[in-house]
Amino acid sequence: MPDMSASASLAMTHLVTLAELDEDKVTPGVLGFIVFAVMALAVWGLMKSMNRHMGKVDFKEPAEPDPSGGPEAKPQRG
């Protein structure tokens, strides 16, 4: 069993070196997360609003005028 404790100790030393902070590394931190979360909520709200407004749009085209005659069917030349 002494082998297990030695390997566990070796694994822990590797984990500790991975967990150390590198002062030269830039991370977004809490402020970056908050900004990203606010932007994600804004996009979600905009998409929800757009979906609601697109539901109100009528995509049916108006009927074409009757080509057989009528005052609007033929343009007047003068």
Short mmCIF file of N, CA, C and O in Angstrom, two decimals:
data_model
loop_
_atom_site.label_atom_id
_atom_site.label_comp_id
_atom_site.label_asym_id
_atom_site.label_seq_id
_atom_site.Cartn_x
_atom_site.Cartn_y
_atom_site.Cartn_z
N MET A 1 0.79 -1.20 0.00
CA MET A 1 0.00 0.00 0.00
C MET A 1 0.84 1.27 0.00
O MET A 1 0.31 2.31 -0.33
N PRO A 2 2.11 1.23 0.31
CA PRO A 2 2.90 2.46 0.27
C PRO A 2 2.99 3.01 -1.15
O PRO A 2 3.16 4.19 -1.34
N ASP A 3 2.86 2.12 -2.14
CA ASP A 3 2.88 2.57 -3.52
C ASP A 3 1.70 3.49 -3.84
O ASP A 3 1.84 4.46 -4.55
N MET A 4 0.53 3.16 -3.31
CA MET A 4 -0.67 3.95 -3.56
C MET A 4 -0.52 5.36 -3.00
O MET A 4 -0.89 6.33 -3.63
N SER A 5 0.03 5.48 -1.82
CA SER A 5 0.17 6.80 -1.22
C SER A 5 1.22 7.62 -1.97
O SER A 5 1.08 8.83 -2.11
N ALA A 6 2.24 6.95 -2.49
CA ALA A 6 3.27 7.66 -3.25
C ALA A 6 2.69 8.15 -4.57
O ALA A 6 2.95 9.29 -4.99
N SER A 7 1.90 7.32 -5.23
CA SER A 7 1.31 7.74 -6.51
C SER A 7 0.24 8.81 -6.27
O SER A 7 0.09 9.74 -7.07
N ALA A 8 -0.48 8.71 -5.18
CA ALA A 8 -1.48 9.73 -4.85
C ALA A 8 -0.78 11.05 -4.55
O ALA A 8 -1.25 12.12 -4.96
N SER A 9 0.35 10.97 -3.86
CA SER A 9 1.10 12.18 -3.55
C SER A 9 1.64 12.81 -4.83
O SER A 9 1.61 14.03 -4.99
N LEU A 10 2.13 11.98 -5.75
CA LEU A 10 2.63 12.48 -7.02
C LEU A 10 1.51 13.13 -7.84
O LEU A 10 1.69 14.19 -8.43
N ALA A 11 0.33 12.52 -7.84
CA ALA A 11 -0.82 13.07 -8.56
C ALA A 11 -1.22 14.41 -7.95
O ALA A 11 -1.56 15.36 -8.67
N MET A 12 -1.18 14.51 -6.65
CA MET A 12 -1.56 15.77 -5.99
C MET A 12 -0.55 16.87 -6.31
O MET A 12 -0.95 18.02 -6.50
N THR A 13 0.73 16.54 -6.41
CA THR A 13 1.71 17.58 -6.73
C THR A 13 1.51 18.08 -8.16
O THR A 13 1.68 19.26 -8.43
N HIS A 14 1.10 17.18 -9.07
CA HIS A 14 0.82 17.61 -10.44
C HIS A 14 -0.42 18.50 -10.49
O HIS A 14 -0.47 19.47 -11.23
N LEU A 15 -1.45 18.17 -9.69
CA LEU A 15 -2.66 18.98 -9.65
C LEU A 15 -2.37 20.35 -9.05
O LEU A 15 -2.93 21.35 -9.50
N VAL A 16 -1.52 20.40 -8.06
CA VAL A 16 -1.20 21.68 -7.43
C VAL A 16 -0.48 22.59 -8.42
O VAL A 16 -0.76 23.79 -8.49
N THR A 17 0.41 22.03 -9.22
CA THR A 17 1.12 22.86 -10.20
C THR A 17 0.16 23.36 -11.29
O THR A 17 0.34 24.45 -11.82
N LEU A 18 -0.87 22.57 -11.61
CA LEU A 18 -1.86 23.01 -12.58
C LEU A 18 -2.76 24.10 -12.01
O LEU A 18 -3.26 24.95 -12.74
N ALA A 19 -2.97 24.08 -10.70
CA ALA A 19 -3.89 25.02 -10.07
C ALA A 19 -3.24 26.36 -9.76
O ALA A 19 -3.92 27.31 -9.41
N GLU A 20 -1.93 26.45 -9.84
CA GLU A 20 -1.26 27.71 -9.52
C GLU A 20 -1.64 28.78 -10.53
O GLU A 20 -1.83 28.52 -11.71
N LEU A 21 -1.75 30.00 -10.06
CA LEU A 21 -2.11 31.11 -10.92
C LEU A 21 -0.91 31.63 -11.67
O LEU A 21 0.16 31.82 -11.09
N ASP A 22 -1.09 31.86 -12.94
CA ASP A 22 -0.04 32.46 -13.76
C ASP A 22 -0.34 33.95 -13.85
O ASP A 22 -1.37 34.36 -14.37
N GLU A 23 0.54 34.78 -13.33
CA GLU A 23 0.32 36.22 -13.29
C GLU A 23 0.30 36.85 -14.69
O GLU A 23 -0.25 37.91 -14.89
N ASP A 24 0.91 36.18 -15.68
CA ASP A 24 0.95 36.72 -17.03
C ASP A 24 -0.27 36.33 -17.87
O ASP A 24 -0.42 36.79 -18.99
N LYS A 25 -1.12 35.47 -17.32
CA LYS A 25 -2.28 35.00 -18.06
C LYS A 25 -3.48 35.90 -17.76
O LYS A 25 -3.77 36.21 -16.61
N VAL A 26 -4.17 36.32 -18.81
CA VAL A 26 -5.33 37.20 -18.65
C VAL A 26 -6.59 36.35 -18.72
O VAL A 26 -6.77 35.55 -19.63
N THR A 27 -7.49 36.52 -17.75
CA THR A 27 -8.76 35.82 -17.74
C THR A 27 -9.90 36.83 -17.65
O THR A 27 -9.71 37.92 -17.13
N PRO A 28 -11.07 36.48 -18.15
CA PRO A 28 -12.18 37.43 -18.12
C PRO A 28 -12.70 37.72 -16.72
O PRO A 28 -13.17 38.80 -16.45
N GLY A 29 -12.67 36.74 -15.86
CA GLY A 29 -13.12 36.95 -14.49
C GLY A 29 -14.62 37.09 -14.37
O GLY A 29 -15.39 36.79 -15.29
N VAL A 30 -15.04 37.56 -13.21
CA VAL A 30 -16.47 37.68 -12.91
C VAL A 30 -17.11 38.78 -13.76
O VAL A 30 -18.22 38.61 -14.25
N LEU A 31 -16.42 39.88 -13.94
CA LEU A 31 -16.97 40.98 -14.73
C LEU A 31 -17.23 40.53 -16.17
O LEU A 31 -18.28 40.85 -16.75
N GLY A 32 -16.32 39.77 -16.75
CA GLY A 32 -16.52 39.26 -18.11
C GLY A 32 -17.73 38.34 -18.19
O GLY A 32 -18.49 38.38 -19.15
N PHE A 33 -17.91 37.51 -17.16
CA PHE A 33 -19.07 36.62 -17.14
C PHE A 33 -20.36 37.42 -17.04
O PHE A 33 -21.34 37.12 -17.73
N ILE A 34 -20.37 38.45 -16.20
CA ILE A 34 -21.57 39.26 -16.04
C ILE A 34 -21.91 39.98 -17.34
O ILE A 34 -23.07 40.01 -17.77
N VAL A 35 -20.91 40.54 -18.01
CA VAL A 35 -21.15 41.23 -19.28
C VAL A 35 -21.69 40.25 -20.32
O VAL A 35 -22.64 40.56 -21.05
N PHE A 36 -21.10 39.07 -20.39
CA PHE A 36 -21.57 38.05 -21.34
C PHE A 36 -22.99 37.63 -21.03
O PHE A 36 -23.82 37.47 -21.94
N ALA A 37 -23.32 37.44 -19.75
CA ALA A 37 -24.66 37.03 -19.37
C ALA A 37 -25.68 38.11 -19.72
O ALA A 37 -26.78 37.80 -20.21
N VAL A 38 -25.34 39.38 -19.50
CA VAL A 38 -26.25 40.48 -19.83
C VAL A 38 -26.46 40.53 -21.34
O VAL A 38 -27.59 40.72 -21.82
N MET A 39 -25.40 40.36 -22.12
CA MET A 39 -25.54 40.37 -23.58
C MET A 39 -26.39 39.19 -24.05
O MET A 39 -27.21 39.34 -24.96
N ALA A 40 -26.22 38.03 -23.44
CA ALA A 40 -27.02 36.86 -23.82
C ALA A 40 -28.49 37.10 -23.50
O ALA A 40 -29.36 36.76 -24.30
N LEU A 41 -28.79 37.70 -22.35
CA LEU A 41 -30.18 38.01 -22.01
C LEU A 41 -30.77 39.04 -22.96
O LEU A 41 -31.94 38.95 -23.35
N ALA A 42 -29.97 40.02 -23.38
CA ALA A 42 -30.45 41.04 -24.32
C ALA A 42 -30.77 40.40 -25.67
O ALA A 42 -31.81 40.70 -26.27
N VAL A 43 -29.92 39.52 -26.14
CA VAL A 43 -30.18 38.85 -27.43
C VAL A 43 -31.42 37.98 -27.32
O VAL A 43 -32.25 37.95 -28.23
N TRP A 44 -31.58 37.29 -26.20
CA TRP A 44 -32.77 36.45 -26.00
C TRP A 44 -34.02 37.32 -26.02
O TRP A 44 -35.03 36.97 -26.65
N GLY A 45 -34.00 38.46 -25.35
CA GLY A 45 -35.15 39.36 -25.33
C GLY A 45 -35.46 39.92 -26.71
O GLY A 45 -36.62 40.02 -27.11
N LEU A 46 -34.41 40.28 -27.46
CA LEU A 46 -34.62 40.78 -28.81
C LEU A 46 -35.21 39.72 -29.73
O LEU A 46 -36.08 40.01 -30.55
N MET A 47 -34.74 38.50 -29.61
CA MET A 47 -35.28 37.41 -30.44
C MET A 47 -36.74 37.14 -30.09
O MET A 47 -37.56 36.89 -30.98
N LYS A 48 -37.08 37.19 -28.81
CA LYS A 48 -38.46 36.97 -28.39
C LYS A 48 -39.35 38.08 -28.93
O LYS A 48 -40.45 37.83 -29.43
N SER A 49 -38.88 39.33 -28.86
CA SER A 49 -39.64 40.46 -29.39
C SER A 49 -39.80 40.36 -30.90
O SER A 49 -40.89 40.62 -31.43
N MET A 50 -38.74 39.97 -31.59
CA MET A 50 -38.81 39.84 -33.05
C MET A 50 -39.81 38.75 -33.43
O MET A 50 -40.60 38.93 -34.36
N ASN A 51 -39.81 37.66 -32.71
CA ASN A 51 -40.74 36.58 -32.99
C ASN A 51 -42.18 37.05 -32.80
O ASN A 51 -43.06 36.72 -33.60
N ARG A 52 -42.43 37.83 -31.77
CA ARG A 52 -43.77 38.35 -31.52
C ARG A 52 -44.20 39.31 -32.64
O ARG A 52 -45.32 39.24 -33.13
N HIS A 53 -43.30 40.18 -33.07
CA HIS A 53 -43.62 41.13 -34.13
C HIS A 53 -43.78 40.44 -35.49
O HIS A 53 -44.63 40.84 -36.29
N MET A 54 -42.99 39.43 -35.76
CA MET A 54 -43.11 38.71 -37.03
C MET A 54 -44.43 37.95 -37.09
O MET A 54 -44.96 37.70 -38.17
N GLY A 55 -44.97 37.56 -35.94
CA GLY A 55 -46.26 36.88 -35.91
C GLY A 55 -47.40 37.80 -36.32
O GLY A 55 -48.44 37.34 -36.80
N LYS A 56 -47.21 39.10 -36.15
CA LYS A 56 -48.26 40.07 -36.50
C LYS A 56 -48.23 40.46 -37.98
O LYS A 56 -49.17 41.07 -38.47
N VAL A 57 -47.17 40.12 -38.70
CA VAL A 57 -47.03 40.52 -40.09
C VAL A 57 -47.90 39.64 -40.98
O VAL A 57 -47.94 38.43 -40.84
N ASP A 58 -48.62 40.28 -41.91
CA ASP A 58 -49.46 39.56 -42.87
C ASP A 58 -48.68 39.42 -44.17
O ASP A 58 -48.39 40.41 -44.83
N PHE A 59 -48.35 38.20 -44.54
CA PHE A 59 -47.52 37.96 -45.72
C PHE A 59 -48.35 37.73 -46.98
O PHE A 59 -47.81 37.44 -48.03
N LYS A 60 -49.66 37.85 -46.91
CA LYS A 60 -50.49 37.61 -48.09
C LYS A 60 -50.38 38.80 -49.03
O LYS A 60 -50.48 39.94 -48.61
N GLU A 61 -50.20 38.50 -50.32
CA GLU A 61 -50.11 39.57 -51.32
C GLU A 61 -51.52 40.01 -51.70
O GLU A 61 -52.44 39.20 -51.76
N PRO A 62 -51.69 41.30 -51.99
CA PRO A 62 -53.03 41.74 -52.43
C PRO A 62 -53.36 41.17 -53.80
O PRO A 62 -52.48 40.89 -54.61
N ALA A 63 -54.63 41.01 -54.07
CA ALA A 63 -55.07 40.46 -55.35
C ALA A 63 -54.71 41.43 -56.47
O ALA A 63 -54.78 42.64 -56.32
N GLU A 64 -54.30 40.86 -57.61
CA GLU A 64 -53.95 41.71 -58.75
C GLU A 64 -55.21 42.29 -59.36
O GLU A 64 -56.27 41.65 -59.36
N PRO A 65 -55.14 43.51 -59.93
CA PRO A 65 -56.33 44.11 -60.55
C PRO A 65 -56.77 43.30 -61.77
O PRO A 65 -55.98 42.64 -62.44
N ASP A 66 -58.03 43.39 -62.08
CA ASP A 66 -58.63 42.66 -63.20
C ASP A 66 -58.08 43.20 -64.53
O ASP A 66 -58.27 44.36 -64.84
N PRO A 67 -57.40 42.37 -65.33
CA PRO A 67 -56.81 42.86 -66.58
C PRO A 67 -57.84 43.06 -67.70
O PRO A 67 -57.51 43.56 -68.77
N SER A 68 -59.12 42.68 -67.49
CA SER A 68 -60.10 42.78 -68.57
C SER A 68 -60.55 44.21 -68.84
O SER A 68 -61.14 44.48 -69.86
N GLY A 69 -60.31 45.09 -67.97
CA GLY A 69 -60.71 46.48 -68.21
C GLY A 69 -60.90 47.22 -66.90
O GLY A 69 -60.74 46.67 -65.83
N GLY A 70 -61.21 48.46 -67.00
CA GLY A 70 -61.40 49.26 -65.82
C GLY A 70 -60.46 50.45 -65.87
O GLY A 70 -59.49 50.46 -66.63
N PRO A 71 -60.74 51.45 -65.11
CA PRO A 71 -59.92 52.67 -65.19
C PRO A 71 -58.48 52.47 -64.70
O PRO A 71 -57.59 53.17 -65.16
N GLU A 72 -58.24 51.52 -63.84
CA GLU A 72 -56.87 51.34 -63.33
C GLU A 72 -56.11 50.28 -64.10
O GLU A 72 -54.93 50.09 -63.91
N ALA A 73 -56.78 49.55 -64.99
CA ALA A 73 -56.13 48.48 -65.71
C ALA A 73 -55.20 48.98 -66.78
O ALA A 73 -54.14 48.41 -67.00
N LYS A 74 -55.58 50.07 -67.52
CA LYS A 74 -54.75 50.58 -68.60
C LYS A 74 -54.33 52.01 -68.28
O LYS A 74 -55.17 52.84 -67.94
N PRO A 75 -53.06 52.32 -68.41
CA PRO A 75 -52.66 53.69 -68.17
C PRO A 75 -53.13 54.62 -69.29
O PRO A 75 -53.21 54.23 -70.45
N GLN A 76 -53.50 55.82 -68.94
CA GLN A 76 -53.98 56.81 -69.92
C GLN A 76 -52.79 57.50 -70.57
O GLN A 76 -51.87 57.92 -69.91
N ARG A 77 -52.78 57.56 -71.88
CA ARG A 77 -51.72 58.28 -72.59
C ARG A 77 -52.30 59.56 -73.12
O ARG A 77 -53.38 59.60 -73.68
N GLY A 78 -51.60 60.64 -73.01
CA GLY A 78 -52.18 61.87 -73.46
C GLY A 78 -51.27 62.73 -74.15
O GLY A 78 -50.66 63.25 -74.81
#
